[in-house]
Structures are given as C-alpha cells and as structure tokens.
Short mmCIF file of C-alpha atoms in Angstrom, two decimals:
data_model
loop_
_atom_site.label_atom_id
_atom_site.label_comp_id
_atom_site.label_asym_id
_atom_site.label_seq_id
_atom_site.Cartn_x
_atom_site.Cartn_y
_atom_site.Cartn_z
CA MET A 145 19.29 -14.60 25.79
CA GLN A 146 22.61 -15.37 27.44
CA LYS A 147 24.04 -18.00 29.73
CA ASN A 148 27.45 -17.56 31.35
CA GLY A 149 28.17 -14.71 28.94
CA ASN A 150 27.64 -16.90 25.87
CA ALA A 151 24.77 -16.15 23.51
CA ILE A 152 22.41 -19.09 23.27
CA ILE A 153 19.80 -17.70 20.87
CA HIS A 154 19.13 -14.69 18.69
CA LYS A 155 15.53 -13.75 17.97
CA TYR A 156 14.09 -11.33 15.48
CA THR A 157 11.08 -10.70 13.29
CA LEU A 158 11.49 -10.41 9.54
CA ASN A 159 8.62 -9.97 7.08
CA GLY A 160 6.15 -11.10 9.75
CA TYR A 161 8.08 -14.27 10.65
CA HIS A 162 9.31 -14.74 14.23
CA ILE A 163 12.74 -16.30 13.76
CA VAL A 164 14.89 -17.82 16.50
CA LEU A 165 18.48 -18.85 15.78
CA ASP A 166 20.16 -21.32 18.13
CA THR A 167 23.79 -20.27 17.87
CA ASN A 168 25.10 -23.43 19.53
CA SER A 169 23.56 -25.84 17.02
CA GLY A 170 22.98 -23.50 14.09
CA ALA A 171 19.30 -24.46 14.03
CA VAL A 172 16.77 -21.91 12.78
CA HIS A 173 13.21 -22.03 14.16
CA LEU A 174 9.98 -20.24 13.28
CA PHE A 175 7.95 -19.35 16.38
CA GLY A 176 4.36 -18.31 16.88
CA GLU A 177 3.71 -14.92 18.44
CA ALA A 178 3.14 -16.12 22.03
CA PRO A 179 6.18 -18.42 22.33
CA PHE A 180 8.33 -15.73 20.69
CA ALA A 181 7.23 -13.14 23.27
CA MET A 182 7.74 -15.63 26.11
CA LEU A 183 11.44 -15.99 25.29
CA ASP A 184 12.06 -12.55 26.82
CA TYR A 185 11.11 -13.96 30.23
CA LEU A 186 13.26 -17.10 30.23
CA ASP A 187 16.72 -17.38 31.76
CA GLY A 188 18.00 -20.39 29.86
CA THR A 189 15.65 -22.96 31.39
CA VAL A 190 12.08 -23.78 30.43
CA PRO A 191 9.82 -24.03 33.50
CA GLU A 192 6.83 -26.38 33.79
CA GLU A 193 4.49 -23.41 34.34
CA PRO A 194 4.81 -19.83 33.07
CA PRO A 195 6.59 -17.70 35.72
CA GLU A 196 4.59 -14.96 37.44
CA ALA A 197 6.61 -12.20 35.72
CA MET A 198 5.78 -13.74 32.34
CA ARG A 199 2.07 -14.05 33.10
CA THR A 200 1.95 -10.46 34.38
CA GLY A 201 4.00 -9.03 31.51
CA LEU A 202 2.05 -10.76 28.75
CA LYS A 203 -1.39 -10.63 30.41
CA GLY A 204 -2.82 -8.04 28.02
CA ARG A 205 -1.54 -9.79 24.89
CA PHE A 206 -2.23 -13.48 25.52
CA SER A 207 -4.66 -15.52 27.61
CA GLU A 208 -3.46 -17.69 30.48
CA ALA A 209 -4.44 -20.77 28.44
CA THR A 210 -2.31 -19.63 25.50
CA LEU A 211 0.72 -19.11 27.75
CA ARG A 212 0.29 -22.55 29.32
CA GLU A 213 -0.10 -24.21 25.91
CA ALA A 214 2.91 -22.43 24.42
#
C-alpha cells in the first residue's frame, strides 16, 4: 500500500500468520484473514462501509457481515 510514493505498510503471511508492518511507526500487527484480504482494496483511508469493489472481490471468500465487522 502506498501514499504519495511512500510505503505505508507491508503485508505478508508467514507460517500461517497474517503480518502487517506499519513502516511509519515500526508497529507490527497480526491480522485475521478477512481484514488482511481487505487491505488490498484500501487506498490509505478506511471507509465507514466496505467499498463495492471490495465486496465484489471478496464475495466468494467472506460474508457481507464479516466484511462489515472487519
């Protein structure tokens, strides 16, 4: 994920753990499967509701309720 050409986060899976590194603060986070997948659809801001592209792209993997909760 990038903003103004600067990397904001790095995300990867290692040994079954979904790891997100915030390069600005140095914080390391463990994510569940749904929130981890949702990161691919965000542009640096977190919307109140899942965007249509996110709901469509993740429809087969997660329920609408799971996406709203995450």
